[in-house]
Each structure stands twice: as C-alpha cells, then as structure tokens.
Amino acid sequence: MKNFKLINLLLIVATSLLLVNCTTDPIPGPDGIDGVDGVDGVSGTAECAACHNVAKSEEVHASYMFSGHFNENMDHGDGPLSAYGNRSSCTACHTSDGFIDYATVGSVTGDAYPGTQTITCTTCHGEHTSFDFETDGFDYALRILAPVTLMADASVTLDYGENIGSHTCATCHQPRSTFEGAINDDGTVNVSSRFGPHYGAQSTLLEGIQGAELAGYTYDGADGSAAHRAGSSCTQCHMGESTGNNDGLHSLNWTETSCTGCHQNGVPADDFLAEAYQTLEDLLLAEGLLEIDEDGETSIISNPNADLIPAAALWNYRMLYYDHSHGVHNPEYAKDLVNNSIEALSAN
C-alpha cells in the first residue's frame, strides 16, 4: 500500500514539472502572419439616404405648400372642418389624429381629437412595413397600402394594383352615402339639405360607379372601364413631375405632362360639360329641388318624398359638383350621368 501511494505521489510531481516546462518555455516561436483586412460593408443608411436627405425633404415641403391639403385644410366655406373634432363621421378624414387612428386600428373616437388639426406628412406617412423593397415593393411608409373597401357600400373594393399610393387617396376621397340608400319603401326619395355623395366623389366617378343610373339608359365608362381608370391612377395624374413646385409631386395638382403622355395633341378642355350642367341646373330649379340665394349660390330644397327621376337627376348634379374635376376624372360616365338626367327630366 505504501509503495502504491509513493508511486502516485511521484506521478503527480512529474506531471507538474512537465506543465511548468510547457508554459514557461523561454524559446520564442516564429512570428504569426497578420490576417488580410476584410472588405468594408455597405453603409446601413445608404438606401435610406436616397430619399431621407435634406434636398428631397425641401422639395417635398416646397411642393406640399401648394396643395389643397396644406392651404385649405379641408375648408369648404365655414372654416376648416378639422375644427370639428367631436364628429366621429368627420374626424377620420378631417383631423390628422383621426386619420392615423382610422388607418392603424380601423376606427375613430368622436371626442378624441379636439381643436384644429392640420394635415401633415405624418398624417399619411408612418413607418415602412418592410425594408426589403426589392422583394416587397417600395411602400413609401404610407399608412394605407391595401385596396379600399367603400364606407357607403362594403360590397365594393377599389384596387389600384401597384399604384398603392392611390389607396391612401381613395380612403378619404370616397362618398359617405349612396343614392339607393335614400330611396324610401314607396319608391320616393328622401332629399335632405345635404343630399348627395359628400365631397369624396372623386374615386367613384373615376371608377364609374354610384351615380344615380336610370333604367333604360346606357352609361359609358362604368365599372372601371374608363380610360383614366384603366390606364392611370390618382398618383399617376396628380403626383407627376413638377414644373416648379406648384404642380405635380406633393402639390397633388395635375401637370400637363401627366396628360400629354396619352393626350399627345394637347390637354383636352375641361369645360365639355359646362353647357349641359347648366341646363341640368335650370331643370332642377324648375322642379323645385334647387334654389339660388342672394349670393348666387345654389342650395337644395329638402323634400322627404321627392319623385325618383328628379331626385336621381339632383344626385348626379351634386355628384359632379362634389367631384370638382368638371367630369375630367371620367368624362364618358360624367356626360352620360348629366345628359341622361336631362333627357329623363325633360320627358318626365
């Protein structure tokens, strides 16, 4: 047993000496070889800086200052509607916070947006949903990217395809009611002082829908068949290359170059409906559905049981008024709405 313990002790001492020798070797080894420096990676901000730079920012702001969104702030005569922050039916489009809530959670709270709120960059733009622009497309950090289901008719969805910016436009530029929704059970029409599609008729006129279409008449440019709808979009016409800040880009004012890409003989006149529209107005005055005040402004005379044809003609008259393009968004559909209304009223 003693021999066994002695052997173990000797082994431990020998091993210790070997370890000391290995770690305290006084003979230096050869110099190591320096590694090759790696290639610098691409800056993580390079792609961002293509848009997020001072020059681009100044260009956007200068252009936006010429827009109706900036200058009018949704004003239609009684002051900016964004002041009406306690109206849930208004705040989604007439207050910045209301639009952001509607875009992100799908609803608004009527009394949550007090005071006047201007429409700014962050109203429409938030965060990129993806930074893989090559695969997922460039989303411009827009809050609304998906096709838009209409508030007044959930059976209709407007899809502008790759022109995703137009979905942001159509979110607010759409009617709040339909003509069919005003028809009473007995076939008469409830005409109120606010009768019509409200100020958002642009998207539905462009689409060629939601006019008061009368039986027995044809309507060209209907159901997305119009040239402006099939071959263009909101952003292509209203955000083209600027000729000096006050048109195109974020001014949202159309440019001649946006038109002449297709209309190679020049920009068509926008007064093609003026005479017919005045004729329709005169007929509606004679029907007792319109009146002219001392300032020369027309207003609706309420009638809870108006006849169908005069009421339909009034709806079409107001749809063209609320559109504000003089019918340019969809010339063929606009002409048929007005001319068919004139013909039906004259024969009524």
PDB file of N, CA and C in Angstrom, residues 240-331:
ATOM      1  N   GLY A 240     -47.268  63.752 -60.685  1.00  0.00           N
ATOM      2  CA  GLY A 240     -46.268  63.673 -61.737  1.00  0.00           C
ATOM      3  C   GLY A 240     -45.111  64.620 -61.476  1.00  0.00           C
ATOM      4  N   GLU A 241     -44.179  64.664 -62.413  1.00  0.00           N
ATOM      5  CA  GLU A 241     -43.012  65.525 -62.278  1.00  0.00           C
ATOM      6  C   GLU A 241     -43.429  66.990 -62.266  1.00  0.00           C
ATOM      7  N   SER A 242     -42.905  67.732 -61.316  1.00  0.00           N
ATOM      8  CA  SER A 242     -43.273  69.136 -61.170  1.00  0.00           C
ATOM      9  C   SER A 242     -42.577  70.008 -62.200  1.00  0.00           C
ATOM     10  N   THR A 243     -43.249  71.106 -62.562  1.00  0.00           N
ATOM     11  CA  THR A 243     -42.621  72.101 -63.435  1.00  0.00           C
ATOM     12  C   THR A 243     -42.239  73.343 -62.636  1.00  0.00           C
ATOM     13  N   GLY A 244     -42.310  73.258 -61.309  1.00  0.00           N
ATOM     14  CA  GLY A 244     -41.945  74.419 -60.487  1.00  0.00           C
ATOM     15  C   GLY A 244     -42.641  74.454 -59.151  1.00  0.00           C
ATOM     16  N   ASN A 245     -42.795  73.346 -58.502  1.00  0.00           N
ATOM     17  CA  ASN A 245     -43.364  73.197 -57.158  1.00  0.00           C
ATOM     18  C   ASN A 245     -44.886  73.306 -57.093  1.00  0.00           C
ATOM     19  N   ASN A 246     -45.503  74.163 -57.904  1.00  0.00           N
ATOM     20  CA  ASN A 246     -46.934  74.385 -57.758  1.00  0.00           C
ATOM     21  C   ASN A 246     -47.783  73.386 -58.529  1.00  0.00           C
ATOM     22  N   ASP A 247     -47.159  72.386 -59.133  1.00  0.00           N
ATOM     23  CA  ASP A 247     -47.921  71.306 -59.741  1.00  0.00           C
ATOM     24  C   ASP A 247     -47.149  69.999 -59.555  1.00  0.00           C
ATOM     25  N   GLY A 248     -47.856  68.899 -59.678  1.00  0.00           N
ATOM     26  CA  GLY A 248     -47.242  67.589 -59.526  1.00  0.00           C
ATOM     27  C   GLY A 248     -46.732  67.331 -58.122  1.00  0.00           C
ATOM     28  N   LEU A 249     -46.026  66.227 -57.967  1.00  0.00           N
ATOM     29  CA  LEU A 249     -45.429  65.827 -56.700  1.00  0.00           C
ATOM     30  C   LEU A 249     -46.423  65.978 -55.545  1.00  0.00           C
ATOM     31  N   HIS A 250     -45.999  66.567 -54.441  1.00  0.00           N
ATOM     32  CA  HIS A 250     -46.879  66.640 -53.267  1.00  0.00           C
ATOM     33  C   HIS A 250     -47.823  67.839 -53.285  1.00  0.00           C
ATOM     34  N   SER A 251     -47.811  68.614 -54.359  1.00  0.00           N
ATOM     35  CA  SER A 251     -48.852  69.634 -54.516  1.00  0.00           C
ATOM     36  C   SER A 251     -50.174  68.962 -54.847  1.00  0.00           C
ATOM     37  N   LEU A 252     -50.091  67.779 -55.444  1.00  0.00           N
ATOM     38  CA  LEU A 252     -51.248  66.987 -55.873  1.00  0.00           C
ATOM     39  C   LEU A 252     -52.053  67.683 -56.964  1.00  0.00           C
ATOM     40  N   ASN A 253     -51.464  68.685 -57.590  1.00  0.00           N
ATOM     41  CA  ASN A 253     -52.095  69.355 -58.726  1.00  0.00           C
ATOM     42  C   ASN A 253     -51.592  68.704 -60.010  1.00  0.00           C
ATOM     43  N   TRP A 254     -52.504  68.361 -60.893  1.00  0.00           N
ATOM     44  CA  TRP A 254     -52.118  67.673 -62.116  1.00  0.00           C
ATOM     45  C   TRP A 254     -51.183  68.546 -62.951  1.00  0.00           C
ATOM     46  N   THR A 255     -50.380  67.905 -63.728  1.00  0.00           N
ATOM     47  CA  THR A 255     -49.473  68.616 -64.623  1.00  0.00           C
ATOM     48  C   THR A 255     -49.817  68.285 -66.080  1.00  0.00           C
ATOM     49  N   GLU A 256     -49.469  69.180 -66.950  1.00  0.00           N
ATOM     50  CA  GLU A 256     -49.721  68.943 -68.374  1.00  0.00           C
ATOM     51  C   GLU A 256     -48.982  67.705 -68.858  1.00  0.00           C
ATOM     52  N   THR A 257     -47.781  67.474 -68.321  1.00  0.00           N
ATOM     53  CA  THR A 257     -47.019  66.318 -68.772  1.00  0.00           C
ATOM     54  C   THR A 257     -47.693  65.008 -68.370  1.00  0.00           C
ATOM     55  N   SER A 258     -48.468  65.036 -67.275  1.00  0.00           N
ATOM     56  CA  SER A 258     -49.214  63.840 -66.895  1.00  0.00           C
ATOM     57  C   SER A 258     -50.296  63.526 -67.920  1.00  0.00           C
ATOM     58  N   CYS A 259     -50.829  64.574 -68.533  1.00  0.00           N
ATOM     59  CA  CYS A 259     -51.888  64.386 -69.530  1.00  0.00           C
ATOM     60  C   CYS A 259     -51.332  64.043 -70.906  1.00  0.00           C
ATOM     61  N   THR A 260     -50.288  64.762 -71.304  1.00  0.00           N
ATOM     62  CA  THR A 260     -49.814  64.629 -72.680  1.00  0.00           C
ATOM     63  C   THR A 260     -49.079  63.316 -72.931  1.00  0.00           C
ATOM     64  N   GLY A 261     -48.811  62.568 -71.883  1.00  0.00           N
ATOM     65  CA  GLY A 261     -48.273  61.233 -72.105  1.00  0.00           C
ATOM     66  C   GLY A 261     -49.241  60.382 -72.908  1.00  0.00           C
ATOM     67  N   CYS A 262     -50.547  60.628 -72.741  1.00  0.00           N
ATOM     68  CA  CYS A 262     -51.580  59.933 -73.520  1.00  0.00           C
ATOM     69  C   CYS A 262     -52.237  60.874 -74.529  1.00  0.00           C
ATOM     70  N   HIS A 263     -52.557  62.091 -74.092  1.00  0.00           N
ATOM     71  CA  HIS A 263     -53.200  63.078 -74.971  1.00  0.00           C
ATOM     72  C   HIS A 263     -52.116  63.840 -75.726  1.00  0.00           C
ATOM     73  N   GLN A 264     -51.590  63.225 -76.739  1.00  0.00           N
ATOM     74  CA  GLN A 264     -50.419  63.770 -77.425  1.00  0.00           C
ATOM     75  C   GLN A 264     -50.728  65.007 -78.249  1.00  0.00           C
ATOM     76  N   ASN A 265     -52.012  65.298 -78.474  1.00  0.00           N
ATOM     77  CA  ASN A 265     -52.380  66.513 -79.207  1.00  0.00           C
ATOM     78  C   ASN A 265     -52.621  67.691 -78.263  1.00  0.00           C
ATOM     79  N   GLY A 266     -52.323  67.500 -77.001  1.00  0.00           N
ATOM     80  CA  GLY A 266     -52.507  68.573 -76.030  1.00  0.00           C
ATOM     81  C   GLY A 266     -53.554  68.222 -74.989  1.00  0.00           C
ATOM     82  N   VAL A 267     -53.572  69.000 -73.914  1.00  0.00           N
ATOM     83  CA  VAL A 267     -54.507  68.751 -72.812  1.00  0.00           C
ATOM     84  C   VAL A 267     -55.928  69.105 -73.265  1.00  0.00           C
ATOM     85  N   PRO A 268     -56.874  68.169 -73.183  1.00  0.00           N
ATOM     86  CA  PRO A 268     -58.250  68.474 -73.586  1.00  0.00           C
ATOM     87  C   PRO A 268     -58.873  69.536 -72.684  1.00  0.00           C
ATOM     88  N   ALA A 269     -59.816  70.280 -73.224  1.00  0.00           N
ATOM     89  CA  ALA A 269     -60.520  71.298 -72.441  1.00  0.00           C
ATOM     90  C   ALA A 269     -61.347  70.631 -71.352  1.00  0.00           C
ATOM     91  N   ASP A 270     -61.493  71.315 -70.222  1.00  0.00           N
ATOM     92  CA  ASP A 270     -62.262  70.743 -69.115  1.00  0.00           C
ATOM     93  C   ASP A 270     -63.664  71.350 -68.994  1.00  0.00           C
ATOM     94  N   ASP A 271     -64.093  72.083 -70.034  1.00  0.00           N
ATOM     95  CA  ASP A 271     -65.425  72.699 -69.983  1.00  0.00           C
ATOM     96  C   ASP A 271     -66.433  71.976 -70.872  1.00  0.00           C
ATOM     97  N   PHE A 272     -66.140  70.704 -71.188  1.00  0.00           N
ATOM     98  CA  PHE A 272     -67.003  69.967 -72.119  1.00  0.00           C
ATOM     99  C   PHE A 272     -68.399  69.721 -71.561  1.00  0.00           C
ATOM    100  N   LEU A 273     -68.582  69.843 -70.248  1.00  0.00           N
ATOM    101  CA  LEU A 273     -69.889  69.610 -69.642  1.00  0.00           C
ATOM    102  C   LEU A 273     -70.572  70.896 -69.180  1.00  0.00           C
ATOM    103  N   ALA A 274     -69.929  72.017 -69.338  1.00  0.00           N
ATOM    104  CA  ALA A 274     -70.428  73.254 -68.741  1.00  0.00           C
ATOM    105  C   ALA A 274     -71.847  73.587 -69.198  1.00  0.00           C
ATOM    106  N   GLU A 275     -72.101  73.518 -70.487  1.00  0.00           N
ATOM    107  CA  GLU A 275     -73.418  73.892 -71.007  1.00  0.00           C
ATOM    108  C   GLU A 275     -74.493  72.904 -70.549  1.00  0.00           C
ATOM    109  N   ALA A 276     -74.200  71.615 -70.641  1.00  0.00           N
ATOM    110  CA  ALA A 276     -75.177  70.611 -70.221  1.00  0.00           C
ATOM    111  C   ALA A 276     -75.424  70.686 -68.712  1.00  0.00           C
ATOM    112  N   TYR A 277     -74.380  70.957 -67.946  1.00  0.00           N
ATOM    113  CA  TYR A 277     -74.522  71.052 -66.497  1.00  0.00           C
ATOM    114  C   TYR A 277     -75.422  72.225 -66.121  1.00  0.00           C
ATOM    115  N   GLN A 278     -75.278  73.339 -66.831  1.00  0.00           N
ATOM    116  CA  GLN A 278     -76.143  74.491 -66.576  1.00  0.00           C
ATOM    117  C   GLN A 278     -77.594  74.171 -66.935  1.00  0.00           C
ATOM    118  N   THR A 279     -77.789  73.434 -68.036  1.00  0.00           N
ATOM    119  CA  THR A 279     -79.143  73.018 -68.415  1.00  0.00           C
ATOM    120  C   THR A 279     -79.762  72.153 -67.327  1.00  0.00           C
ATOM    121  N   LEU A 280     -78.991  71.236 -66.776  1.00  0.00           N
ATOM    122  CA  LEU A 280     -79.488  70.371 -65.699  1.00  0.00           C
ATOM    123  C   LEU A 280     -79.839  71.197 -64.467  1.00  0.00           C
ATOM    124  N   GLU A 281     -79.020  72.178 -64.153  1.00  0.00           N
ATOM    125  CA  GLU A 281     -79.307  73.045 -63.007  1.00  0.00           C
ATOM    126  C   GLU A 281     -80.618  73.792 -63.215  1.00  0.00           C
ATOM    127  N   ASP A 282     -80.836  74.317 -64.407  1.00  0.00           N
ATOM    128  CA  ASP A 282     -82.077  75.051 -64.701  1.00  0.00           C
ATOM    129  C   ASP A 282     -83.299  74.144 -64.539  1.00  0.00           C
ATOM    130  N   LEU A 283     -83.200  72.917 -64.987  1.00  0.00           N
ATOM    131  CA  LEU A 283     -84.318  71.977 -64.856  1.00  0.00           C
ATOM    132  C   LEU A 283     -84.603  71.655 -63.388  1.00  0.00           C
ATOM    133  N   LEU A 284     -83.549  71.518 -62.587  1.00  0.00           N
ATOM    134  CA  LEU A 284     -83.731  71.211 -61.165  1.00  0.00           C
ATOM    135  C   LEU A 284     -84.313  72.411 -60.411  1.00  0.00           C
ATOM    136  N   LEU A 285     -83.968  73.623 -60.840  1.00  0.00           N
ATOM    137  CA  LEU A 285     -84.592  74.821 -60.270  1.00  0.00           C
ATOM    138  C   LEU A 285     -86.082  74.833 -60.576  1.00  0.00           C
ATOM    139  N   ALA A 286     -86.431  74.476 -61.812  1.00  0.00           N
ATOM    140  CA  ALA A 286     -87.841  74.422 -62.205  1.00  0.00           C
ATOM    141  C   ALA A 286     -88.595  73.324 -61.463  1.00  0.00           C
ATOM    142  N   GLU A 287     -87.907  72.237 -61.115  1.00  0.00           N
ATOM    143  CA  GLU A 287     -88.533  71.138 -60.376  1.00  0.00           C
ATOM    144  C   GLU A 287     -88.746  71.474 -58.903  1.00  0.00           C
ATOM    145  N   GLY A 288     -88.114  72.539 -58.435  1.00  0.00           N
ATOM    146  CA  GLY A 288     -88.262  72.913 -57.030  1.00  0.00           C
ATOM    147  C   GLY A 288     -87.359  72.140 -56.094  1.00  0.00           C
ATOM    148  N   LEU A 289     -86.286  71.568 -56.624  1.00  0.00           N
ATOM    149  CA  LEU A 289     -85.331  70.853 -55.764  1.00  0.00           C
ATOM    150  C   LEU A 289     -84.077  71.683 -55.502  1.00  0.00           C
ATOM    151  N   LEU A 290     -83.908  72.760 -56.249  1.00  0.00           N
ATOM    152  CA  LEU A 290     -82.802  73.686 -56.045  1.00  0.00           C
ATOM    153  C   LEU A 290     -83.338  75.103 -55.931  1.00  0.00           C
ATOM    154  N   GLU A 291     -82.572  75.940 -55.209  1.00  0.00           N
ATOM    155  CA  GLU A 291     -82.859  77.370 -55.178  1.00  0.00           C
ATOM    156  C   GLU A 291     -81.543  78.129 -55.191  1.00  0.00           C
ATOM    157  N   ILE A 292     -81.594  79.389 -55.610  1.00  0.00           N
ATOM    158  CA  ILE A 292     -80.412  80.228 -55.662  1.00  0.00           C
ATOM    159  C   ILE A 292     -80.562  81.343 -54.644  1.00  0.00           C
ATOM    160  N   ASP A 293     -79.545  81.515 -53.781  1.00  0.00           N
ATOM    161  CA  ASP A 293     -79.622  82.536 -52.746  1.00  0.00           C
ATOM    162  C   ASP A 293     -79.147  83.876 -53.294  1.00  0.00           C
ATOM    163  N   GLU A 294     -79.147  84.882 -52.434  1.00  0.00           N
ATOM    164  CA  GLU A 294     -78.809  86.241 -52.865  1.00  0.00           C
ATOM    165  C   GLU A 294     -77.352  86.380 -53.304  1.00  0.00           C
ATOM    166  N   ASP A 295     -76.506  85.411 -52.894  1.00  0.00           N
ATOM    167  CA  ASP A 295     -75.105  85.432 -53.315  1.00  0.00           C
ATOM    168  C   ASP A 295     -74.874  84.641 -54.597  1.00  0.00           C
ATOM    169  N   GLY A 296     -75.967  84.120 -55.171  1.00  0.00           N
ATOM    170  CA  GLY A 296     -75.856  83.359 -56.397  1.00  0.00           C
ATOM    171  C   GLY A 296     -75.482  81.912 -56.196  1.00  0.00           C
ATOM    172  N   GLU A 297     -75.475  81.447 -54.953  1.00  0.00           N
ATOM    173  CA  GLU A 297     -75.129  80.060 -54.652  1.00  0.00           C
ATOM    174  C   GLU A 297     -76.386  79.192 -54.677  1.00  0.00           C
ATOM    175  N   THR A 298     -76.244  77.984 -55.227  1.00  0.00           N
ATOM    176  CA  THR A 298     -77.371  77.058 -55.241  1.00  0.00           C
ATOM    177  C   THR A 298     -77.390  76.230 -53.968  1.00  0.00           C
ATOM    178  N   SER A 299     -78.578  75.921 -53.493  1.00  0.00           N
ATOM    179  CA  SER A 299     -78.730  75.040 -52.343  1.00  0.00           C
ATOM    180  C   SER A 299     -79.931  74.139 -52.579  1.00  0.00           C
ATOM    181  N   ILE A 300     -79.963  73.034 -51.869  1.00  0.00           N
ATOM    182  CA  ILE A 300     -81.009  72.027 -52.050  1.00  0.00           C
ATOM    183  C   ILE A 300     -82.238  72.380 -51.221  1.00  0.00           C
ATOM    184  N   ILE A 301     -83.403  72.188 -51.807  1.00  0.00           N
ATOM    185  CA  ILE A 301     -84.665  72.320 -51.075  1.00  0.00           C
ATOM    186  C   ILE A 301     -85.076  70.925 -50.623  1.00  0.00           C
ATOM    187  N   SER A 302     -85.126  70.714 -49.325  1.00  0.00           N
ATOM    188  CA  SER A 302     -85.424  69.385 -48.790  1.00  0.00           C
ATOM    189  C   SER A 302     -86.818  68.923 -49.184  1.00  0.00           C
ATOM    190  N   ASN A 303     -86.918  67.630 -49.458  1.00  0.00           N
ATOM    191  CA  ASN A 303     -88.207  67.011 -49.777  1.00  0.00           C
ATOM    192  C   ASN A 303     -88.104  65.538 -49.384  1.00  0.00           C
ATOM    193  N   PRO A 304     -88.779  65.126 -48.316  1.00  0.00           N
ATOM    194  CA  PRO A 304     -88.628  63.742 -47.856  1.00  0.00           C
ATOM    195  C   PRO A 304     -89.281  62.714 -48.771  1.00  0.00           C
ATOM    196  N   ASN A 305     -90.089  63.172 -49.728  1.00  0.00           N
ATOM    197  CA  ASN A 305     -90.784  62.245 -50.631  1.00  0.00           C
ATOM    198  C   ASN A 305     -90.696  62.725 -52.077  1.00  0.00           C
ATOM    199  N   ALA A 306     -89.477  63.022 -52.517  1.00  0.00           N
ATOM    200  CA  ALA A 306     -89.289  63.504 -53.892  1.00  0.00           C
ATOM    201  C   ALA A 306     -89.473  62.362 -54.884  1.00  0.00           C
ATOM    202  N   ASP A 307     -89.941  62.712 -56.094  1.00  0.00           N
ATOM    203  CA  ASP A 307     -90.088  61.696 -57.133  1.00  0.00           C
ATOM    204  C   ASP A 307     -88.705  61.169 -57.541  1.00  0.00           C
ATOM    205  N   LEU A 308     -88.689  59.921 -58.018  1.00  0.00           N
ATOM    206  CA  LEU A 308     -87.442  59.227 -58.280  1.00  0.00           C
ATOM    207  C   LEU A 308     -86.586  59.928 -59.330  1.00  0.00           C
ATOM    208  N   ILE A 309     -87.163  60.274 -60.490  1.00  0.00           N
ATOM    209  CA  ILE A 309     -86.356  60.820 -61.590  1.00  0.00           C
ATOM    210  C   ILE A 309     -85.757  62.179 -61.231  1.00  0.00           C
ATOM    211  N   PRO A 310     -86.536  63.137 -60.700  1.00  0.00           N
ATOM    212  CA  PRO A 310     -85.914  64.408 -60.300  1.00  0.00           C
ATOM    213  C   PRO A 310     -84.839  64.222 -59.231  1.00  0.00           C
ATOM    214  N   ALA A 311     -85.086  63.307 -58.282  1.00  0.00           N
ATOM    215  CA  ALA A 311     -84.103  63.071 -57.223  1.00  0.00           C
ATOM    216  C   ALA A 311     -82.823  62.461 -57.794  1.00  0.00           C
ATOM    217  N   ALA A 312     -82.970  61.546 -58.738  1.00  0.00           N
ATOM    218  CA  ALA A 312     -81.791  60.951 -59.378  1.00  0.00           C
ATOM    219  C   ALA A 312     -81.000  62.013 -60.133  1.00  0.00           C
ATOM    220  N   ALA A 313     -81.698  62.896 -60.821  1.00  0.00           N
ATOM    221  CA  ALA A 313     -81.030  63.975 -61.550  1.00  0.00           C
ATOM    222  C   ALA A 313     -80.292  64.896 -60.580  1.00  0.00           C
ATOM    223  N   LEU A 314     -80.906  65.166 -59.427  1.00  0.00           N
ATOM    224  CA  LEU A 314     -80.251  66.003 -58.427  1.00  0.00           C
ATOM    225  C   LEU A 314     -79.002  65.324 -57.873  1.00  0.00           C
ATOM    226  N   TRP A 315     -79.091  64.012 -57.628  1.00  0.00           N
ATOM    227  CA  TRP A 315     -77.915  63.279 -57.137  1.00  0.00           C
ATOM    228  C   TRP A 315     -76.749  63.399 -58.120  1.00  0.00           C
ATOM    229  N   ASN A 316     -77.042  63.224 -59.407  1.00  0.00           N
ATOM    230  CA  ASN A 316     -75.986  63.306 -60.416  1.00  0.00           C
ATOM    231  C   ASN A 316     -75.407  64.717 -60.517  1.00  0.00           C
ATOM    232  N   TYR A 317     -76.268  65.713 -60.387  1.00  0.00           N
ATOM    233  CA  TYR A 317     -75.833  67.107 -60.371  1.00  0.00           C
ATOM    234  C   TYR A 317     -74.875  67.346 -59.214  1.00  0.00           C
ATOM    235  N   ARG A 318     -75.224  66.847 -58.024  1.00  0.00           N
ATOM    236  CA  ARG A 318     -74.372  67.029 -56.849  1.00  0.00           C
ATOM    237  C   ARG A 318     -73.107  66.174 -56.924  1.00  0.00           C
ATOM    238  N   MET A 319     -73.193  65.002 -57.539  1.00  0.00           N
ATOM    239  CA  MET A 319     -72.008  64.153 -57.675  1.00  0.00           C
ATOM    240  C   MET A 319     -70.947  64.864 -58.508  1.00  0.00           C
ATOM    241  N   LEU A 320     -71.368  65.509 -59.591  1.00  0.00           N
ATOM    242  CA  LEU A 320     -70.412  66.235 -60.432  1.00  0.00           C
ATOM    243  C   LEU A 320     -69.875  67.470 -59.717  1.00  0.00           C
ATOM    244  N   TYR A 321     -70.715  68.097 -58.892  1.00  0.00           N
ATOM    245  CA  TYR A 321     -70.253  69.247 -58.118  1.00  0.00           C
ATOM    246  C   TYR A 321     -69.208  68.821 -57.098  1.00  0.00           C
ATOM    247  N   TYR A 322     -69.501  67.774 -56.340  1.00  0.00           N
ATOM    248  CA  TYR A 322     -68.596  67.322 -55.286  1.00  0.00           C
ATOM    249  C   TYR A 322     -67.297  66.758 -55.851  1.00  0.00           C
ATOM    250  N   ASP A 323     -67.308  66.273 -57.072  1.00  0.00           N
ATOM    251  CA  ASP A 323     -66.100  65.710 -57.681  1.00  0.00           C
ATOM    252  C   ASP A 323     -65.047  66.783 -57.944  1.00  0.00           C
ATOM    253  N   HIS A 324     -65.480  67.970 -58.315  1.00  0.00           N
ATOM    254  CA  HIS A 324     -64.594  69.117 -58.528  1.00  0.00           C
ATOM    255  C   HIS A 324     -63.638  68.984 -59.712  1.00  0.00           C
ATOM    256  N   SER A 325     -63.822  67.981 -60.573  1.00  0.00           N
ATOM    257  CA  SER A 325     -62.931  67.882 -61.739  1.00  0.00           C
ATOM    258  C   SER A 325     -63.651  68.288 -63.023  1.00  0.00           C
ATOM    259  N   HIS A 326     -64.895  68.756 -62.900  1.00  0.00           N
ATOM    260  CA  HIS A 326     -65.733  69.100 -64.061  1.00  0.00           C
ATOM    261  C   HIS A 326     -65.980  67.872 -64.941  1.00  0.00           C
ATOM    262  N   GLY A 327     -65.869  66.698 -64.346  1.00  0.00           N
ATOM    263  CA  GLY A 327     -66.114  65.467 -65.092  1.00  0.00           C
ATOM    264  C   GLY A 327     -64.865  64.843 -65.687  1.00  0.00           C
ATOM    265  N   VAL A 328     -63.702  65.489 -65.517  1.00  0.00           N
ATOM    266  CA  VAL A 328     -62.471  65.015 -66.152  1.00  0.00           C
ATOM    267  C   VAL A 328     -62.066  63.633 -65.640  1.00  0.00           C
ATOM    268  N   HIS A 329     -62.339  63.322 -64.398  1.00  0.00           N
ATOM    269  CA  HIS A 329     -61.942  62.016 -63.867  1.00  0.00           C
ATOM    270  C   HIS A 329     -62.507  60.867 -64.701  1.00  0.00           C
ATOM    271  N   ASN A 330     -63.697  61.059 -65.234  1.00  0.00           N
ATOM    272  CA  ASN A 330     -64.323  60.022 -66.068  1.00  0.00           C
ATOM    273  C   ASN A 330     -65.294  60.703 -67.028  1.00  0.00           C
ATOM    274  N   PRO A 331     -64.784  61.302 -68.105  1.00  0.00           N
ATOM    275  CA  PRO A 331     -65.616  62.129 -68.991  1.00  0.00           C
ATOM    276  C   PRO A 331     -66.845  61.419 -69.545  1.00  0.00           C
TER     277      PRO A 331
END
